[in-house]
């Protein structure tokens, strides 16, 4: 039995030797950077990363070798982070998930590549190199060897940098999430959503921070889908509005699109947390569909509202629709004092107005003047102007029997604009109780 084993071992040794000899015969060094290959080539040395890469061009082989140095350092950082991560240890203990381990390491490598030290790996820091131009059956090829200093202290420093960057990601995440409930700008919401998406994509599936980021993304998306346009004030010629998400007033730097079926838009501007739209309506006819439409574009659609206007909203026009009646008062014999006067009015428009003064002219008699009335009326249609005449009236002079029709004026003004008007009465019917 021993003879058979020894024979087998001898045959195996001869086979390996034959293969190596054949490979040596097939591989011939044509040129090299040094006469003798350095001892560190293809070896291991504490405090260094030793790498080799090949290519048909020397410069390309050099760059590939530098990339391998960087890759080895990144892998070293990733492996150390992996073994110290509580997320990784927990998942591995519970599920022994190899796919998770691969995902974790890939994500860690990606983030480790952004560490300044890794980005600073360059040819200027290479301690030693050696290259060969080798003739092979497939043609000439360059093999580039590189010895790059990388100590245990540097590894620890990189791990600390990585962990610091990782903590910064957590702080960034928490900061973004904390802002969501107090944000008042649609642009800030959109930017925060983008930043949370970038963070989410950088976290692996089982990292609870990814779930937190996704919850924040969903919340922002829902908010931006539910923007509404609310009326602050809608007066003829101007509309003031604001954007809201629930009870929260929000702003945007993006100007709304404004259109109208007849009005000419003269100005659209932001004023604090409001938007103000000014317009003229000279070319508008009286139509219940006259309106201003405001449309705000958001990240997830649009928010719009229609503001209707009445071209007569500020007009005031009144007239007396029936006979004026004088009644009551204190009978003093030939005179009556404290007479009650009722004037039936009709307003053509709904605009509020104030009656300031009434003058009644009975022929060529002294006019009856009722001043400082300041009675306010609102709404289209009929109204009763009731007042008291302080001056004593002669019963035989200021009577319907003598003057069944009178003249006079009613002085009034608009509550909205302060514009003053006078309604003149001619041949106005009047009745008296005496």
Coordinates of C-alpha atoms in Angstrom, one line a residue, residues 40-374:
X40 CA 8.1 41.3 -2.6
X41 CA 6.5 40.5 -6.0
X42 CA 3.6 38.1 -5.7
X43 CA 4.2 38.0 -2.0
X44 CA 2.7 39.3 1.3
X45 CA 4.3 42.0 3.4
X46 CA 2.9 43.5 6.6
X47 CA 2.0 47.1 6.3
X48 CA 1.6 47.0 2.5
X49 CA -0.9 46.1 -0.2
X50 CA 0.8 44.2 -3.0
X51 CA -1.1 43.9 -6.3
X52 CA -0.6 42.8 -9.9
X53 CA -2.5 43.5 -13.1
X54 CA -1.9 42.8 -16.8
X55 CA -2.7 44.4 -20.1
X56 CA -1.4 44.7 -23.6
X57 CA -0.2 48.3 -22.8
X58 CA 2.2 49.3 -20.0
X59 CA 0.2 52.4 -18.9
X60 CA -3.1 50.5 -18.9
X61 CA -1.5 47.7 -16.8
X62 CA -0.3 50.4 -14.4
X63 CA -3.8 52.0 -14.0
X64 CA -5.4 48.6 -13.5
X65 CA -2.9 47.7 -10.8
X66 CA -3.6 51.0 -9.0
X67 CA -7.3 50.2 -9.2
X68 CA -6.6 46.8 -7.7
X69 CA -4.8 48.5 -4.8
X70 CA -7.8 50.7 -4.2
X71 CA -10.1 47.7 -4.4
X72 CA -8.1 45.7 -1.9
X73 CA -8.1 48.6 0.6
X74 CA -11.8 49.2 0.1
X75 CA -12.5 45.5 0.6
X76 CA -10.4 45.5 3.8
X77 CA -12.4 48.4 5.2
X78 CA -15.7 46.8 4.2
X79 CA -14.9 43.5 5.8
X80 CA -13.9 45.2 9.1
X81 CA -17.1 47.3 9.0
X82 CA -19.2 44.2 8.3
X83 CA -17.9 42.3 11.3
X84 CA -18.4 45.3 13.7
X85 CA -21.9 46.3 12.4
X86 CA -24.8 45.5 14.7
X87 CA -27.2 45.3 11.8
X88 CA -25.0 42.7 10.1
X89 CA -24.4 40.6 13.2
X90 CA -28.2 40.6 14.0
X91 CA -29.2 39.6 10.5
X92 CA -26.6 36.9 10.2
X93 CA -27.4 35.5 13.7
X94 CA -31.1 35.3 12.9
X95 CA -31.2 34.2 9.3
X96 CA -27.6 33.3 8.2
X97 CA -28.5 35.2 5.0
X98 CA -25.6 35.0 2.6
X99 CA -27.4 37.3 0.1
X100 CA -27.7 39.9 2.9
X101 CA -24.0 39.6 3.6
X102 CA -23.2 40.2 -0.1
X103 CA -25.6 43.2 -0.2
X104 CA -24.1 44.7 3.0
X105 CA -20.6 44.4 1.7
X106 CA -21.5 45.9 -1.7
X107 CA -23.2 48.8 -0.1
X108 CA -20.3 49.3 2.3
X109 CA -17.7 49.2 -0.5
X110 CA -19.7 51.8 -2.4
X111 CA -19.8 54.2 0.5
X112 CA -16.2 53.5 1.5
X113 CA -15.1 54.6 -2.0
X114 CA -16.2 58.1 -1.1
X115 CA -13.8 58.4 1.9
X116 CA -11.2 61.2 1.1
X117 CA -8.2 58.8 1.8
X118 CA -9.5 56.3 -0.8
X119 CA -10.0 59.1 -3.3
X120 CA -6.4 60.2 -2.6
X121 CA -4.8 56.8 -3.6
X122 CA -2.5 57.7 -6.4
X123 CA 0.8 56.7 -8.1
X124 CA 2.7 59.3 -6.2
X125 CA 2.2 57.3 -3.0
X126 CA 3.4 54.0 -4.5
X127 CA 6.5 52.8 -2.6
X128 CA 7.8 50.3 -5.2
X129 CA 6.8 48.9 -8.5
X130 CA 8.0 46.3 -11.0
X131 CA 6.8 45.5 -14.5
X132 CA 7.6 42.9 -17.1
X133 CA 6.9 42.6 -20.8
X134 CA 6.1 38.9 -21.4
X135 CA 5.8 37.0 -24.6
X136 CA 2.9 34.5 -24.4
X137 CA 1.2 32.3 -27.0
X138 CA -1.5 35.0 -27.3
X139 CA 1.0 37.8 -27.8
X140 CA 3.0 40.4 -25.8
X141 CA 1.6 41.3 -22.4
X142 CA 2.7 43.6 -19.6
X143 CA 2.5 42.6 -16.0
X144 CA 2.6 45.5 -13.5
X145 CA 3.3 44.9 -9.8
X146 CA 2.8 47.5 -7.2
X147 CA 3.7 47.8 -3.5
X148 CA 1.5 50.4 -1.7
X149 CA 1.9 51.4 2.0
X150 CA -1.2 50.6 4.0
X151 CA -0.8 50.0 7.8
X152 CA -3.1 48.7 10.5
X153 CA -3.2 52.3 11.8
X154 CA -4.4 53.6 8.4
X155 CA -7.0 50.8 8.3
X156 CA -8.3 51.9 11.7
X157 CA -8.3 55.5 10.6
X158 CA -10.4 54.6 7.5
X159 CA -12.9 52.6 9.6
X160 CA -13.2 55.7 11.9
X161 CA -13.8 57.9 8.9
X162 CA -16.4 55.5 7.6
X163 CA -18.2 55.3 10.9
X164 CA -18.1 59.1 11.2
X165 CA -19.6 59.4 7.7
X166 CA -22.2 56.8 8.7
X167 CA -23.2 58.8 11.8
X168 CA -23.5 61.9 9.6
X169 CA -26.0 60.0 7.4
X170 CA -28.1 59.2 10.5
X171 CA -28.0 62.8 11.6
X172 CA -28.9 64.0 8.1
X173 CA -31.8 61.5 8.0
X174 CA -33.1 62.6 11.4
X175 CA -32.7 66.3 10.5
X176 CA -34.7 65.9 7.3
X177 CA -37.5 63.9 9.0
X178 CA -37.8 66.5 11.7
X179 CA -38.4 69.3 9.2
X180 CA -41.3 67.6 7.5
X181 CA -44.0 68.7 9.9
X182 CA -42.9 72.4 9.9
X183 CA -42.0 72.9 6.2
X184 CA -43.8 75.8 4.6
X185 CA -42.2 75.8 1.1
X186 CA -43.2 73.4 -1.7
X187 CA -39.6 73.7 -3.1
X188 CA -38.2 72.7 0.3
X189 CA -40.5 69.7 0.4
X190 CA -39.5 68.6 -3.1
X191 CA -35.8 69.0 -2.3
X192 CA -36.2 67.1 1.0
X193 CA -37.9 64.2 -0.9
X194 CA -35.0 64.0 -3.3
X195 CA -32.5 63.9 -0.4
X196 CA -34.4 61.2 1.4
X197 CA -34.6 59.1 -1.8
X198 CA -30.8 59.4 -2.1
X199 CA -30.4 58.3 1.5
X200 CA -32.8 55.4 1.1
X201 CA -31.0 54.1 -2.0
X202 CA -27.7 54.1 0.0
X203 CA -29.1 52.0 2.9
X204 CA -29.5 48.3 2.5
X205 CA -32.9 46.6 2.7
X206 CA -32.7 45.6 6.4
X207 CA -31.3 48.8 7.6
X208 CA -34.1 50.4 9.7
X209 CA -32.9 53.8 8.5
X210 CA -34.1 52.9 5.0
X211 CA -37.7 52.3 6.3
X212 CA -37.6 55.7 8.1
X213 CA -36.5 57.4 4.9
X214 CA -39.2 55.7 2.9
X215 CA -41.9 56.7 5.5
X216 CA -40.7 60.3 5.1
X217 CA -40.8 60.1 1.3
X218 CA -44.4 58.8 1.4
X219 CA -45.5 61.5 3.8
X220 CA -44.0 64.3 1.6
X221 CA -45.5 62.8 -1.5
X222 CA -48.9 62.7 0.1
X223 CA -48.6 66.3 1.3
X224 CA -47.6 67.6 -2.2
X225 CA -50.5 65.7 -3.7
X226 CA -53.0 67.5 -1.4
X227 CA -52.1 71.2 -2.0
X228 CA -55.2 73.4 -2.2
X229 CA -55.8 77.0 -3.2
X230 CA -57.7 79.0 -0.6
X231 CA -59.4 82.4 -0.9
X232 CA -58.2 85.1 1.4
X233 CA -60.2 87.9 -0.3
X234 CA -62.0 88.2 -3.6
X235 CA -63.0 91.8 -4.5
X236 CA -63.7 93.2 -7.9
X237 CA -60.4 93.8 -9.6
X238 CA -58.2 91.8 -7.1
X239 CA -58.0 88.3 -5.8
X240 CA -55.9 87.3 -2.8
X241 CA -55.2 83.7 -2.2
X242 CA -52.9 81.2 -0.4
X243 CA -51.8 77.6 -0.7
X244 CA -52.6 75.2 2.0
X245 CA -51.9 71.6 3.0
X246 CA -54.6 70.9 5.6
X247 CA -54.4 73.8 8.0
X248 CA -50.8 74.7 7.1
X249 CA -50.2 77.7 4.8
X250 CA -47.4 76.9 2.4
X251 CA -45.5 79.0 -0.2
X252 CA -44.0 78.5 -3.6
X253 CA -41.6 80.6 -5.7
X254 CA -43.2 79.3 -8.8
X255 CA -45.7 81.8 -10.3
X256 CA -49.2 80.5 -10.9
X257 CA -50.8 80.3 -14.3
X258 CA -53.7 82.8 -14.3
X259 CA -56.5 82.9 -17.0
X260 CA -59.9 84.5 -17.4
X261 CA -62.8 84.2 -19.8
X262 CA -62.9 88.0 -20.2
X263 CA -60.8 89.9 -17.7
X264 CA -57.3 91.3 -18.5
X265 CA -54.7 90.2 -16.0
X266 CA -52.5 93.2 -15.0
X267 CA -50.4 91.8 -12.2
X268 CA -49.5 88.5 -10.5
X269 CA -47.3 88.8 -7.4
X270 CA -46.4 87.1 -4.2
X271 CA -46.9 89.1 -1.0
X272 CA -45.6 87.3 2.1
X273 CA -47.4 84.0 2.2
X274 CA -50.1 85.3 -0.2
X275 CA -50.5 85.5 -4.0
X276 CA -52.2 88.6 -5.3
X277 CA -53.8 88.8 -8.8
X278 CA -55.0 92.2 -10.2
X279 CA -57.2 92.5 -13.2
X280 CA -59.4 94.9 -15.2
X281 CA -62.9 93.9 -16.4
X282 CA -63.7 96.7 -18.9
X283 CA -64.4 94.1 -21.6
X284 CA -66.5 91.9 -19.5
X285 CA -70.3 91.7 -19.8
X286 CA -72.7 90.9 -17.0
X287 CA -72.3 87.2 -16.7
X288 CA -72.5 84.8 -13.7
X289 CA -69.6 82.8 -15.3
X290 CA -67.1 85.7 -15.2
X291 CA -64.1 84.3 -13.4
X292 CA -60.4 84.2 -12.7
X293 CA -58.7 80.8 -12.6
X294 CA -55.5 80.3 -10.7
X295 CA -53.4 77.1 -11.3
X296 CA -50.3 76.2 -9.3
X297 CA -48.0 73.4 -10.6
X298 CA -46.7 71.0 -7.9
X299 CA -44.3 68.1 -8.0
X300 CA -47.3 65.7 -8.3
X301 CA -49.8 67.6 -10.4
X302 CA -51.5 70.9 -9.9
X303 CA -53.7 72.8 -7.5
X304 CA -56.3 75.2 -8.9
X305 CA -59.3 77.3 -7.9
X306 CA -61.8 79.4 -9.7
X307 CA -62.7 82.9 -8.4
X308 CA -66.0 84.3 -9.7
X309 CA -66.6 88.0 -9.9
X310 CA -69.6 90.3 -10.6
X311 CA -68.8 93.4 -12.7
X312 CA -71.5 95.2 -10.7
X313 CA -70.1 94.3 -7.4
X314 CA -69.1 97.8 -6.6
X315 CA -71.9 99.7 -8.3
X316 CA -74.5 101.5 -6.3
X317 CA -77.8 102.7 -7.8
X318 CA -81.1 103.3 -5.9
X319 CA -84.5 104.7 -6.6
X320 CA -87.8 105.3 -4.7
X321 CA -90.2 102.6 -5.8
X322 CA -93.5 103.8 -4.2
X323 CA -95.0 106.8 -2.4
X324 CA -93.2 108.4 0.5
X325 CA -95.3 108.4 3.6
X326 CA -95.4 110.9 6.5
X327 CA -97.3 109.9 9.6
X328 CA -97.5 110.0 13.4
X329 CA -95.8 112.7 15.4
X330 CA -97.1 115.1 18.1
X331 CA -100.1 117.2 17.0
X332 CA -99.5 120.7 18.1
X333 CA -102.6 122.1 16.6
X334 CA -101.4 123.9 13.4
X335 CA -98.1 121.9 13.4
X336 CA -96.9 118.4 13.8
X337 CA -93.5 117.6 15.5
X338 CA -91.5 114.4 15.3
X339 CA -93.1 113.1 12.1
X340 CA -92.1 109.6 11.0
X341 CA -91.0 109.4 7.4
X342 CA -90.9 106.1 5.4
X343 CA -89.3 106.1 2.0
X344 CA -89.5 102.7 0.1
X345 CA -86.2 102.2 -1.7
X346 CA -85.0 99.7 -4.3
X347 CA -81.3 99.0 -4.9
X348 CA -80.3 97.7 -8.3
X349 CA -77.1 96.1 -7.0
X350 CA -76.1 94.1 -3.9
X351 CA -73.3 96.5 -3.0
X352 CA -73.7 97.9 0.5
X353 CA -74.6 101.7 0.7
X354 CA -75.2 104.3 3.3
X355 CA -78.0 107.0 3.3
X356 CA -76.4 110.2 4.5
X357 CA -79.1 112.9 3.9
X358 CA -82.6 113.4 2.6
X359 CA -84.1 116.6 1.3
X360 CA -87.9 116.9 0.6
X361 CA -89.1 119.9 -1.4
X362 CA -92.8 120.8 -1.1
X363 CA -93.2 123.3 -3.9
X364 CA -91.6 126.6 -2.9
X365 CA -91.9 125.9 0.8
X366 CA -88.9 125.7 3.0
X367 CA -87.2 122.3 2.3
X368 CA -87.4 119.6 4.9
X369 CA -83.8 118.4 5.6
X370 CA -83.0 115.2 7.5
X371 CA -79.2 115.1 7.9
X372 CA -76.6 112.9 9.5
X373 CA -78.6 109.7 8.9
X374 CA -75.8 107.2 8.2

